[in-house]
Structures are given as C-alpha cells and as structure tokens.
Tab-separated table of C-alpha atoms in Angstrom:
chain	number	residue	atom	x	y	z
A	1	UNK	CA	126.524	82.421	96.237
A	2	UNK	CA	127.341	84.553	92.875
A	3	UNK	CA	124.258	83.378	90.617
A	4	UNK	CA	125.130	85.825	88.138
A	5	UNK	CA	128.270	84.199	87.318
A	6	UNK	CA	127.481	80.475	88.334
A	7	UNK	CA	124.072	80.007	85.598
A	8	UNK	CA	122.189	81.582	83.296
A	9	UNK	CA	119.473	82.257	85.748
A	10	UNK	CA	120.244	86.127	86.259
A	11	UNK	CA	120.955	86.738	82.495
A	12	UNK	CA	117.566	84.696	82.205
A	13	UNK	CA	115.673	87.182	85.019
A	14	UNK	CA	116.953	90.474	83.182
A	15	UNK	CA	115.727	89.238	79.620
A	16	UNK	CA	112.316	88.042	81.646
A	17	UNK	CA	112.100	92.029	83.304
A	18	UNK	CA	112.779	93.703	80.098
A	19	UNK	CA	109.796	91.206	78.508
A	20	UNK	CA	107.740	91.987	80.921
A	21	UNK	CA	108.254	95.525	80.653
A	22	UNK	CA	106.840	95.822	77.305
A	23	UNK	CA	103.476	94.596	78.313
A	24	UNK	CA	101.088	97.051	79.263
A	25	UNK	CA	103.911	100.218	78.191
A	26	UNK	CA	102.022	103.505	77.795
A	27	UNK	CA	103.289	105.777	75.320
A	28	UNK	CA	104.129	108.026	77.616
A	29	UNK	CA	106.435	105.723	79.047
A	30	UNK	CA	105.496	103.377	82.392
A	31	UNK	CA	103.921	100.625	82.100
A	32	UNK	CA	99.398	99.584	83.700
A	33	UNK	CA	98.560	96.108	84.341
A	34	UNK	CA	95.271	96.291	86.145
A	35	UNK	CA	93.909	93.010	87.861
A	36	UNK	CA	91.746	91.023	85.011
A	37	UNK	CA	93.303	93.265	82.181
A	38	UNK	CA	94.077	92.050	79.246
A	39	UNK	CA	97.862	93.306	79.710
A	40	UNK	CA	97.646	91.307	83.268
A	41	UNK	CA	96.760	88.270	81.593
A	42	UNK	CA	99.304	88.611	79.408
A	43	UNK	CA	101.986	89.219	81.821
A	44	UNK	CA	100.673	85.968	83.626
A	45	UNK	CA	100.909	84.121	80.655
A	46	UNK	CA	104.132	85.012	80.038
A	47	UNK	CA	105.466	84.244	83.493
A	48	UNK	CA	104.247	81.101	83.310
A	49	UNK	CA	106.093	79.896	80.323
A	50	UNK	CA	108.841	81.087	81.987
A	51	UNK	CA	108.244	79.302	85.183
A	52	UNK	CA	107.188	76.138	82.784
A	53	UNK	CA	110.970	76.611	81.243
A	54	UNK	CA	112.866	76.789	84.560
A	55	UNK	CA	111.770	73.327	85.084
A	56	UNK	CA	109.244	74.393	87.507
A	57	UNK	CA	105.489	72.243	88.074
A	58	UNK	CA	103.052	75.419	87.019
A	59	UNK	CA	99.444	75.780	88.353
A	60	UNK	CA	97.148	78.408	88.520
A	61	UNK	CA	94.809	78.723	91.888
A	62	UNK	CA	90.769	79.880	91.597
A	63	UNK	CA	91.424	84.032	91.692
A	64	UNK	CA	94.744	83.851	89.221
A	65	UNK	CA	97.701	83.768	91.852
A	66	UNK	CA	100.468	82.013	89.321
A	67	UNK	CA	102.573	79.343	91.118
A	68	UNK	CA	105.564	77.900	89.757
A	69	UNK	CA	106.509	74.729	92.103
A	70	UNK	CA	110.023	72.554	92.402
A	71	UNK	CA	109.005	69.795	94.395
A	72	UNK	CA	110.627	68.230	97.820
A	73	UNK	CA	111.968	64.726	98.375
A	74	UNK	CA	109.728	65.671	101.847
A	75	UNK	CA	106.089	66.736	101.108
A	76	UNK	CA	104.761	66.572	104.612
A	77	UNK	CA	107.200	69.337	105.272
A	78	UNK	CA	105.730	73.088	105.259
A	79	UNK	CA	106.254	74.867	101.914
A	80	UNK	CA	109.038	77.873	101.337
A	81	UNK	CA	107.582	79.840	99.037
A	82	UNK	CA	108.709	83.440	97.461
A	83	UNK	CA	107.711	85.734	94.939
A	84	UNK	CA	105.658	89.263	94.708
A	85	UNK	CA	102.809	90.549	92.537
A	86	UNK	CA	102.314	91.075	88.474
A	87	UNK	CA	99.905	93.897	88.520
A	88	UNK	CA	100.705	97.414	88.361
A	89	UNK	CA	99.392	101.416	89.163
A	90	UNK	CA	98.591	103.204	86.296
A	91	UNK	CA	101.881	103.644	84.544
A	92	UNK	CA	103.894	102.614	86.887
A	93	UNK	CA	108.031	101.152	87.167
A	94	UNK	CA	108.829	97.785	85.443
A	95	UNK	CA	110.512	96.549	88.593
A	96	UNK	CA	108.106	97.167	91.424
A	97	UNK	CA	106.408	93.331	91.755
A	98	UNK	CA	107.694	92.678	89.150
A	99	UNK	CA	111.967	91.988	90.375
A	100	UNK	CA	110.361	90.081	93.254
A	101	UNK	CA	108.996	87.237	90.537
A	102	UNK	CA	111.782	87.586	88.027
A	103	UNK	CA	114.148	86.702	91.356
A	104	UNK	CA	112.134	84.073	92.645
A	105	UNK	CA	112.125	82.011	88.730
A	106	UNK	CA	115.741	82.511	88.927
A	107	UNK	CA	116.610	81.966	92.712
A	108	UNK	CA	115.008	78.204	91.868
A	109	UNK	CA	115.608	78.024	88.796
A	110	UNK	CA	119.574	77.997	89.846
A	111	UNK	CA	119.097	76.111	93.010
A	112	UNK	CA	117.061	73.134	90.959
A	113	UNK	CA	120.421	73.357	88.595
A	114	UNK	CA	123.258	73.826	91.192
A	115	UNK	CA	121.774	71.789	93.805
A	116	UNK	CA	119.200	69.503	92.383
A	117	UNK	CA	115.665	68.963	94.277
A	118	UNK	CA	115.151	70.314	97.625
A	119	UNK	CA	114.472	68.224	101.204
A	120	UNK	CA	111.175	71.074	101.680
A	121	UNK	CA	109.361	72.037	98.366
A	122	UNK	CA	109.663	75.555	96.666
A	123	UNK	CA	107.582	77.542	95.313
A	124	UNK	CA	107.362	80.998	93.723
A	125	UNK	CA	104.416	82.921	93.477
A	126	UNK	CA	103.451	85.670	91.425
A	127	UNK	CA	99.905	87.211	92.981
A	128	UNK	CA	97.304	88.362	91.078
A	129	UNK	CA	96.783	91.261	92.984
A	130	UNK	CA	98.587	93.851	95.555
A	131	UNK	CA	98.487	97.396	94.630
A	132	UNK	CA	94.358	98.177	94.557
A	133	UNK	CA	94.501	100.375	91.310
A	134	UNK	CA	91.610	98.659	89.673
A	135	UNK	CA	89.488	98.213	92.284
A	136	UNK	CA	88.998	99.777	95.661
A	137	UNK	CA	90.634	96.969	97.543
A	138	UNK	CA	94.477	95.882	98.359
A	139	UNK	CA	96.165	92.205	98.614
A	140	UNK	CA	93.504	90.637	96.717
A	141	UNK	CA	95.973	87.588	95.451
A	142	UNK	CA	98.167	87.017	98.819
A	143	UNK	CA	94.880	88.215	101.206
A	144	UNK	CA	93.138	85.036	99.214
A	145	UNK	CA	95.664	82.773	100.282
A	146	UNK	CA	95.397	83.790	103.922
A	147	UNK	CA	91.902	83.681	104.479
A	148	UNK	CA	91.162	87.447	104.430
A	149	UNK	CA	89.320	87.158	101.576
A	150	UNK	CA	87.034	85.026	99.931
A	151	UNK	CA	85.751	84.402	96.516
A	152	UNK	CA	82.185	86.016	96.977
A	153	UNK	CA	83.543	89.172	98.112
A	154	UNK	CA	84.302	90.660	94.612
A	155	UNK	CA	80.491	90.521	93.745
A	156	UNK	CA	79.878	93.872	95.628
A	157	UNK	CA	83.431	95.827	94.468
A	158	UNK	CA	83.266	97.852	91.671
A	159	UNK	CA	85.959	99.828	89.388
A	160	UNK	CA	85.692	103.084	87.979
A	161	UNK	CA	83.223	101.893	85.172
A	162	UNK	CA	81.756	100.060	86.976
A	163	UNK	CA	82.627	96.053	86.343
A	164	UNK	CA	82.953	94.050	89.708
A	165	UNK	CA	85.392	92.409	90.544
A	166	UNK	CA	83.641	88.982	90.421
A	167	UNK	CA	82.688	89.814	86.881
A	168	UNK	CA	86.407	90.748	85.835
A	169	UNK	CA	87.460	87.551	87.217
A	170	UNK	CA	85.356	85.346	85.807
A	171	UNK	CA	85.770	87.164	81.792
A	172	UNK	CA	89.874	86.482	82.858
A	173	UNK	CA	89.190	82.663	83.318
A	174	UNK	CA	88.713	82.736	86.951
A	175	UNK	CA	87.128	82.380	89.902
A	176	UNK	CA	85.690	78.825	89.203
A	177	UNK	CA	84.811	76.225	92.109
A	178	UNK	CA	86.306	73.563	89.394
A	179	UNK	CA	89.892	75.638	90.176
A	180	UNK	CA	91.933	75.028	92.953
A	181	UNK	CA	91.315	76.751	96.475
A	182	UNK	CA	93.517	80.160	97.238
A	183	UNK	CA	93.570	79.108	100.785
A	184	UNK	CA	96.966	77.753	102.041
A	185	UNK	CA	97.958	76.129	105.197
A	186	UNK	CA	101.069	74.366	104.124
A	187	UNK	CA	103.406	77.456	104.087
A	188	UNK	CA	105.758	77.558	106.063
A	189	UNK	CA	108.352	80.415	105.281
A	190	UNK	CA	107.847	83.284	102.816
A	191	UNK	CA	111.285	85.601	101.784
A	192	UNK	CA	109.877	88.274	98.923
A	193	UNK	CA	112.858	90.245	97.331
A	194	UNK	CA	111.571	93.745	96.234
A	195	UNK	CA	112.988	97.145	95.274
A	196	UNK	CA	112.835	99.801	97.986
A	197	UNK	CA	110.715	102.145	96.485
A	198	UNK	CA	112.544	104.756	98.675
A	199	UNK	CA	116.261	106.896	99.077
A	200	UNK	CA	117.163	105.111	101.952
A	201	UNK	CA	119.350	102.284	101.201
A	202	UNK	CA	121.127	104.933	98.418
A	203	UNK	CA	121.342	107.931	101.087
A	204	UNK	CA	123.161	105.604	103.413
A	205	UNK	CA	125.347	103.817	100.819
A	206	UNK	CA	123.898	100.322	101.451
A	207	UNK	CA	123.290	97.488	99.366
A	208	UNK	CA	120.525	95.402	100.932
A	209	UNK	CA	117.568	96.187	103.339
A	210	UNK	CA	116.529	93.703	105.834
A	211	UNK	CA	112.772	94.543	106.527
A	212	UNK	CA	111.798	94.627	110.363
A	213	UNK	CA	108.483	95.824	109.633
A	214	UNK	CA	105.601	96.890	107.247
A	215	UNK	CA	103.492	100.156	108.648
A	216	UNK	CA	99.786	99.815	108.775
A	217	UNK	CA	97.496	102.006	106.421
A	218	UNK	CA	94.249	103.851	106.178
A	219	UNK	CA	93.179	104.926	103.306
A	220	UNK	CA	89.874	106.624	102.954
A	221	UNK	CA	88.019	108.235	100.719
A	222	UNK	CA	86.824	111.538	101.383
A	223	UNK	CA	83.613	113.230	100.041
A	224	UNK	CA	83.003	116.744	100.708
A	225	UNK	CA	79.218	118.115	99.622
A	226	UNK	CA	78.360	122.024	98.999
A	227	UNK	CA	76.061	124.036	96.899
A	228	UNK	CA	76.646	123.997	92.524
A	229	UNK	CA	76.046	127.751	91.893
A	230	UNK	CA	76.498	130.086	89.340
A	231	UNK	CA	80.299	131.560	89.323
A	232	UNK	CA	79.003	134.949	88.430
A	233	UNK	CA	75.752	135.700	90.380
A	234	UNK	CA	76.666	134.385	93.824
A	235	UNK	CA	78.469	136.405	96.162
A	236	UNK	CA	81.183	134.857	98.332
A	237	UNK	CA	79.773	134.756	101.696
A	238	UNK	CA	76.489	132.942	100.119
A	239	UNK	CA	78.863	130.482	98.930
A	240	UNK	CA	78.877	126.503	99.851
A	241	UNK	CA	82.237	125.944	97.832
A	242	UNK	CA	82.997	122.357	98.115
A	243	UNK	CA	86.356	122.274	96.765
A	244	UNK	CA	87.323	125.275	98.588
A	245	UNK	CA	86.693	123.027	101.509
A	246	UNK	CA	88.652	120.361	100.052
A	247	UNK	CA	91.453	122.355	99.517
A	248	UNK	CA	91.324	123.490	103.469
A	249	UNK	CA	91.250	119.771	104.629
A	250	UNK	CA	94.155	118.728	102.327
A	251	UNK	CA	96.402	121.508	103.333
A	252	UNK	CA	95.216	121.025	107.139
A	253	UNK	CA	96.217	117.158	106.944
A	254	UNK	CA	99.486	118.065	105.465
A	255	UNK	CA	100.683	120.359	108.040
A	256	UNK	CA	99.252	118.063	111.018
A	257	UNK	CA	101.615	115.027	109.219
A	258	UNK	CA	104.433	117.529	109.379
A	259	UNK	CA	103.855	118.867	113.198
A	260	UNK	CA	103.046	115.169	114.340
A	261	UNK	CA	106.615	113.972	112.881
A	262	UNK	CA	107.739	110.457	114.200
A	263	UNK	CA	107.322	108.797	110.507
A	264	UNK	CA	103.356	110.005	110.495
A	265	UNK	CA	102.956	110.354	106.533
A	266	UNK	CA	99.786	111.653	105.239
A	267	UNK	CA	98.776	111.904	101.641
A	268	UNK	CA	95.924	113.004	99.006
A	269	UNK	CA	96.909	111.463	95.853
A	270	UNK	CA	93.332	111.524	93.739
A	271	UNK	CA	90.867	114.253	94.072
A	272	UNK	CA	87.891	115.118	91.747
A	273	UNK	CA	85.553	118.171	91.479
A	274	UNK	CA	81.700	117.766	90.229
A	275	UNK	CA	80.625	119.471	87.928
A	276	UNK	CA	84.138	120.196	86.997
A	277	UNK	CA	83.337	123.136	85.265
A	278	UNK	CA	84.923	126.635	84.736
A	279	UNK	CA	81.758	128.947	85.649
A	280	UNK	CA	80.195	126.996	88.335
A	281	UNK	CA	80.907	126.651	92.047
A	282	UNK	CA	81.664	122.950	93.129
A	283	UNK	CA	78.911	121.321	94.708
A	284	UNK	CA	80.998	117.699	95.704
A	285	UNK	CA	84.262	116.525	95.829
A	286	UNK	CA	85.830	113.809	96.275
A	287	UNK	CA	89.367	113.008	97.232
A	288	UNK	CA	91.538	109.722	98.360
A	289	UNK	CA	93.322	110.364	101.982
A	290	UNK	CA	96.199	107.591	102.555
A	291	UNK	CA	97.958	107.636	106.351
A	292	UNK	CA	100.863	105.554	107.540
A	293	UNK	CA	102.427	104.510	110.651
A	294	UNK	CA	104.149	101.755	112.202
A	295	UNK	CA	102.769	102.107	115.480
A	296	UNK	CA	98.829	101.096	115.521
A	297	UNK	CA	98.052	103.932	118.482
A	298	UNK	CA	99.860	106.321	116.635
A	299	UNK	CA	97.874	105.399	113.616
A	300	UNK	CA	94.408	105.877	114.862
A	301	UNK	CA	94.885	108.773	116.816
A	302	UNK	CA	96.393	111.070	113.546
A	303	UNK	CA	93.720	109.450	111.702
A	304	UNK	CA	90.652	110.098	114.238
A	305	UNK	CA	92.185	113.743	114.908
A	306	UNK	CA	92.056	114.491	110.804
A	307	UNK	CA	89.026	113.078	110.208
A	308	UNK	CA	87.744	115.207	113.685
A	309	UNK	CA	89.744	118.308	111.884
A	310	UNK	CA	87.854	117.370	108.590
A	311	UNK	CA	84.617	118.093	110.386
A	312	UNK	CA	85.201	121.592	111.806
A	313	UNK	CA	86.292	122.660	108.599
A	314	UNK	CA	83.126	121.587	106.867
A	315	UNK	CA	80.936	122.733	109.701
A	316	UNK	CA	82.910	126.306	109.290
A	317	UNK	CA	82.353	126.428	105.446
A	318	UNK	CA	78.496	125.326	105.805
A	319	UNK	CA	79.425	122.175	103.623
A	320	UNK	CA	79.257	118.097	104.495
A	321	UNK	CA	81.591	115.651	104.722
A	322	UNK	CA	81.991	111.967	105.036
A	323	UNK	CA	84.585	109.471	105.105
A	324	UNK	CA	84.643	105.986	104.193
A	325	UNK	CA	87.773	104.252	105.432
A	326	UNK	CA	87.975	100.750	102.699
A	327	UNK	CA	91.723	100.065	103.361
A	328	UNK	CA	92.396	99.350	107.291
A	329	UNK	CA	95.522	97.497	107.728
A	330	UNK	CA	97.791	96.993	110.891
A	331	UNK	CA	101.507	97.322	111.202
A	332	UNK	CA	102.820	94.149	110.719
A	333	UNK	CA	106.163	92.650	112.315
A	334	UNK	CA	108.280	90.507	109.968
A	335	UNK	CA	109.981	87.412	111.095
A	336	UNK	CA	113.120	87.933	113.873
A	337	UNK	CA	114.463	84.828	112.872
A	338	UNK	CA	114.002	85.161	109.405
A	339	UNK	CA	115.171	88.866	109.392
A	340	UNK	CA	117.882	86.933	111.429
A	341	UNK	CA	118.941	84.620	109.021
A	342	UNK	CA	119.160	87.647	106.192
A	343	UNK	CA	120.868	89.414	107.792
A	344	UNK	CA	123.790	86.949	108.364
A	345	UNK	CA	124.062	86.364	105.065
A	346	UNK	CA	124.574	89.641	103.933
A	347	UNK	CA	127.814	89.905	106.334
A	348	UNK	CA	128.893	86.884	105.262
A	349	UNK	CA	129.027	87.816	101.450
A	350	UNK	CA	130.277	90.926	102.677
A	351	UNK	CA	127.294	93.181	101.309
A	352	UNK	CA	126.487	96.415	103.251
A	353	UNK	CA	122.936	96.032	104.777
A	354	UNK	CA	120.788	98.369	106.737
A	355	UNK	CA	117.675	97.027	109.536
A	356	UNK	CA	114.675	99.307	108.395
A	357	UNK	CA	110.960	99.511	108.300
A	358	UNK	CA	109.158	99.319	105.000
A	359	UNK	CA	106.672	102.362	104.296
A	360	UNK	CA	105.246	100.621	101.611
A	361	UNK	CA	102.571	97.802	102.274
A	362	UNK	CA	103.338	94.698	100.581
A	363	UNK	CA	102.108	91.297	100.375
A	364	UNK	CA	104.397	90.207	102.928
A	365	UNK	CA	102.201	91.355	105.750
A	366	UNK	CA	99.315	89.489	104.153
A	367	UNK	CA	101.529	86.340	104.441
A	368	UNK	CA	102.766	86.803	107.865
A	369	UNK	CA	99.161	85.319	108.811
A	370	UNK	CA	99.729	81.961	107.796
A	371	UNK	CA	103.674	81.597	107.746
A	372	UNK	CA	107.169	83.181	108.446
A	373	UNK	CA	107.418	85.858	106.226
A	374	UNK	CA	110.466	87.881	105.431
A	375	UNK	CA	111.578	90.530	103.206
A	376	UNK	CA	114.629	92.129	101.544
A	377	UNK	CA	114.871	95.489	100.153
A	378	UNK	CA	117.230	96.566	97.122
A	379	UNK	CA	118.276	100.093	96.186
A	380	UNK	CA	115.764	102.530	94.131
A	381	UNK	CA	117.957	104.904	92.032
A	382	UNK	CA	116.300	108.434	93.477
A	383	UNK	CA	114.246	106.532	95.693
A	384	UNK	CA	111.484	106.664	92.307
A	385	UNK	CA	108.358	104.210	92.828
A	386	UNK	CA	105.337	104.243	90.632
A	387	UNK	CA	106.556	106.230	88.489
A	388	UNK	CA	108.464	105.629	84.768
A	389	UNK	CA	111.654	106.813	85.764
A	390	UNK	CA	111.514	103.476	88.651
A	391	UNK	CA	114.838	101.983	88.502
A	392	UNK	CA	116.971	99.516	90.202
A	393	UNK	CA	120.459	99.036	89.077
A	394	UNK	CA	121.059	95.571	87.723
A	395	UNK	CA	124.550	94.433	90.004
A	396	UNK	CA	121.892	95.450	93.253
A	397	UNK	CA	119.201	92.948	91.377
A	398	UNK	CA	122.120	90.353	91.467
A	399	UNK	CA	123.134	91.046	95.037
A	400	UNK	CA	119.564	90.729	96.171
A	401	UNK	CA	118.252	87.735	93.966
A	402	UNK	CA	121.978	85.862	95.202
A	403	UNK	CA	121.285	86.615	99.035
A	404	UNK	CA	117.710	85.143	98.351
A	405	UNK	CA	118.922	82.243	96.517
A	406	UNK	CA	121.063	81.716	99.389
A	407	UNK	CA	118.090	82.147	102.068
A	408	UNK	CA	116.270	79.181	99.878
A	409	UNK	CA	118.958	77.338	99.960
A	410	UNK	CA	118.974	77.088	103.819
A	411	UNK	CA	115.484	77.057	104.404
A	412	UNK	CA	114.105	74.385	101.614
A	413	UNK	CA	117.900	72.030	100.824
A	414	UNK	CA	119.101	71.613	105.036
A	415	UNK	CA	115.003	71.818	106.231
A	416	UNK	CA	115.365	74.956	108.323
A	417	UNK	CA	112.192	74.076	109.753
A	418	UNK	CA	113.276	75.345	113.246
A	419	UNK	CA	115.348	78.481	111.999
C-alpha cells in the first residue's frame, strides 16, 4: 500500500508536520507546547482544521483530547482508533507526537479516498497530554480516556508557578460537564505510529519497529535538606552541604544502573540548589530521579535499593532526604496479535523490521486498559529525542504511515474484530 504515490495524503502529512513545527519554535531552535498553552491550543486548532479537511467528523472531549472520526456502515462494532499526543518538552523535536497524528489524518484520510467508508468506524486521536512537562503528572489525555484519571484530579496539581491544572483547563476552554465524557468503552483496537526516539532501528539497518512492550517508570523527586552557611566562615567538617550530598546520590545511582545492567536505566535530568548562591553552602536541593525497566521485580528492587542507598548517604553527610515517587507506572505488554498482524505486513511489503521493547512510555500503555493497543516504531536519525536536532527521515515517515494505513485497512474495512 504506497500512500505516498497513490494520494495526496503523505504530501498533505509533511506540509501538516512542517505547520505544526512552527508553533511553539524557540529561537533557539525546538519547539514547547505545554498542556493549556497558548501554543497547545494553537496546535489543536490547527489539527483540527486539518482533520475537518480530510473529510473527517471533528469533536473535542471535556479535558481537550482532539478526535477526528470517519464513520462505519457498523456502529455497534468496537472503534479502531490511532493517533499520539500534540504537546511537547520544553523545546523539544517536531516529530515526537507529533508524526503519530500527522499519520493517523493521512492513514484515513487515504483510506476514506481509496476505499470509501469503513465496515468498523475510525478514528484518530490527538491527546491533550503525554509527556508531563507542565505539570507533575504523565498521560493526562489517553489516562482520561481509560479511567485513570478523572476530571477533579487537576484541582490539587500544580506547575512551576503555580496554576493547577484544573485552572489551566478551564482558561483553555475545558473541562466543562456540558463537554463530552473522556471515558471510552467502545475501543476496540489502538495502532499509534511514532518515531523511535532511539539508535536502534538505524544501528541494525531496519526500517520499522514492531513494539512488544513499553517498560514501566518511576520517577521521583528527590529533596535533599542541609545547613545554608556562610562559604567563608565554616569549616568543612562543620558542614551540612546539601548539594554535596546530591551530587553523591546522583553519581551513586549512576554507577548502580551501570553494575545492575539488564536494560536498568537510571537518570537525573532536573536538579536545583537553594539559595543558589556563590558564597553560601546549600541548605536544600532538589533533583528529579527517572528509572526504567521492563520487568516490574526488577523495577522495584533498583528503585527500593537507590532510594535505601539515598539514605546512608544522607545519614553519612548529617543531611535529610525524602522522596516522593508521583510517576509509578508498570511495564506494559502490547498486543501479540496486533504486534502479529504488523509484523506480517512489513514482510509482505518487503520492509526490514526488528521485534523490540520501547524505553520510552507512551500513550499506548495507557490504552492497553481499555482496548488492543499496538505500536510501530520508525527510525530516529542519531537516535535524537527531545531535543532540536529530532529527526526522522521522510521515505521512513512514508514506510511507517503506509504499513499503518494498511493495519486500518484490515482492522476497520474486513472487521478484524477477532484478529
């Protein structure tokens, strides 16, 4: 199924990527759309004109996941829906979330043209919500739709200056009882295309990735308390140096991820020192600790054992510490039959394809609570994510969006209810 060459959808999804792309740009390059911004709801807006122009039926549910819908000549069947999320980290890649909704508008919006409407209805999402940059929660579009999440929970989240989350939503035009319900139970399959956001599929010279799993994640953040003293006037073994102690922990976690091996990855990616300044000894700091695995045991034993090393080093340095773990997710297993199904097509368009596990959470693992969920990887050049330099070559975008396409075809046009 070549949907390059056969419409206009793909030349339609590239124009829609590099649009996209220019809301939210920093001028440093990357681009931030932040749940509630107002470069998120313009990136929502935008998509659904898009969806609107594809022919698509396009709604809006109460917390601002964007749905663009291509009815079936059977509505009592379960839903096939695809699609990824619009926000972004702080100047992050145009593709990641991003070339999972582009695909999905033009997977449909070729199928509608090529094969007219479909026995099961499709749908393509793009959620509200995945990557927790604004606010110190994950998954807050596809978590809505699975019941993980409900609407009063944002009254007690803050963000860093300090809005909640129920009062972002509301100043975006959500959030409503007058709007539809997130909540879904009519899904029935979910296939999200995304870019790897890793070297693998490049190292080994392949051209799709056929998800088997997503690892499970704590993060936590991590707040270490001393003594503020003068810099000058207080010798070192009178010292409470918080960020000395910080320092000790982040190293320590670092070489425990490296002895424990067997895909344990550990990292401190934000870290902040009070009073921040030049002459005075740190009293607090604070620092984000993020740990994957793909094995649950494996998971909370490196976790207990560095939060349990965390503790001796604080007791050691005559400091406190404390951990607060707001991210607690499980590996999740995708779909065999699904995976199945991907993976056939792949050899039978002849396109090299590799079985892996995804270190990257994704909303996915959200939907595999209320449906058959799926997922397909496509190269990163350098395996950059988050990052400026993020990019996926466009012939790997057409690959992926045509063995997608093809996935919806089977799934929503001959039923597929059964696999």
């Amino acid at each position: 199924m070549n949907i390059a060459a056969e419409s206009g959808a793909f030349a339609d999804m590239m124009r829609l990527l590099e649009d996209l792309g220019r809301i939210g740009r920093e001028p440093g390059g990357g681009v931030t759309r932040l749940l509630y911004s107002p470069s998120w709801q313009e990136a929502q807006r935008l998509l659904a004109g898009r969806m609107a122009d594809a022919g698509l039926e396009v709604r809006y549910d109460r917390v601002g996941n964007l749905y663009g819908r291509l009815p079936g000549t059977r509505p009592d069947l379960p839903v096939v829906l695809t699609g990824s999320h619009v926000d972004t980290v702080r100047a992050g890649g145009d593709y990641d979330g991003a070339g999972g909704i582009a695909a999905g508008i033009a997977a449909l919006s070729y199928l509608k043209r090529r094969f007219g409407m479909p026995v099961r209805t499709l749908e393509v999402v793009s959620f509200c919500e995945e990557e927790g940059s604004r606010f110190p929660l994950t998954y807050w579009g596809s978590g809505s739709i699975g019941g993980r999440y409900r609407i009063g929970d944002g009254t007690g989240i803050y963000d860093a200056d300090g809005v909640s989350l129920d009062e972002a939503m509301k100043a975006a035009g959500f959030g409503h009882e007058s709007q539809p319900d997130c909540r879904r139970r009519d899904i029935g399959d979910y296939v999200e295309l995304h870019i790897e956001q890793g070297v693998v599929l490049e190292a080994a010279g392949r051209r799709i990735g056929v998800v088997e799993s997503i690892v499970g994640q704590r993060r936590y953040g991590i707040a270490v308390t001393g003594n503020s003293n003068h810099a000058g006037t207080t010798p070192m073994s009178y010292r409470a140096d918080a960020l000395a102690g910080a320092a000790d922990m982040i190293v320590r976690v670092e070489e425990m991820a490296k002895q424990a091996g067997n895909g344990v990855v550990a990292t401190v990616g934000r870290i902040e020192a009070l009073p921040n300044t030049p002459n005075v000894i740190p009293g607090e700091v604070r620092f984000s600790l993020d740990i994957r695995h793909t094995e649950s045991g494996m998971l909370n034993e490196f976790s207990e054992s560095a939060l349990e090393t965390f503790q001796r080093i604080a007791a050691a340095r005559k400091l406190q510490v404390k951990a607060d773990c707001w991210l607690k997710t499980e590996p999740v297993p995708m779909d065999g039959t699904l995976a199945g199904r991907i993976e056939r097509l792949c050899m039978e368009a002849g396109l090299p394809y590799l079985r892996m596990v995804s270190g990257a959470g994704h909303d996915a693992q959200m939907m595999a609570a209320v449906s058959r969920a799926a997922m397909l990887f496509v190269p990163s050049r350098g395996g950059i994510s988050h990052a400026k330099e993020e990019y996926t070559e466009l012939a790997h975008l057409a690959e992926g969006t045509a063995v997608l396409a093809a996935c919806l075809h089977e799934l929503a046009y001959t039923t597929g209810v059964d696999g």
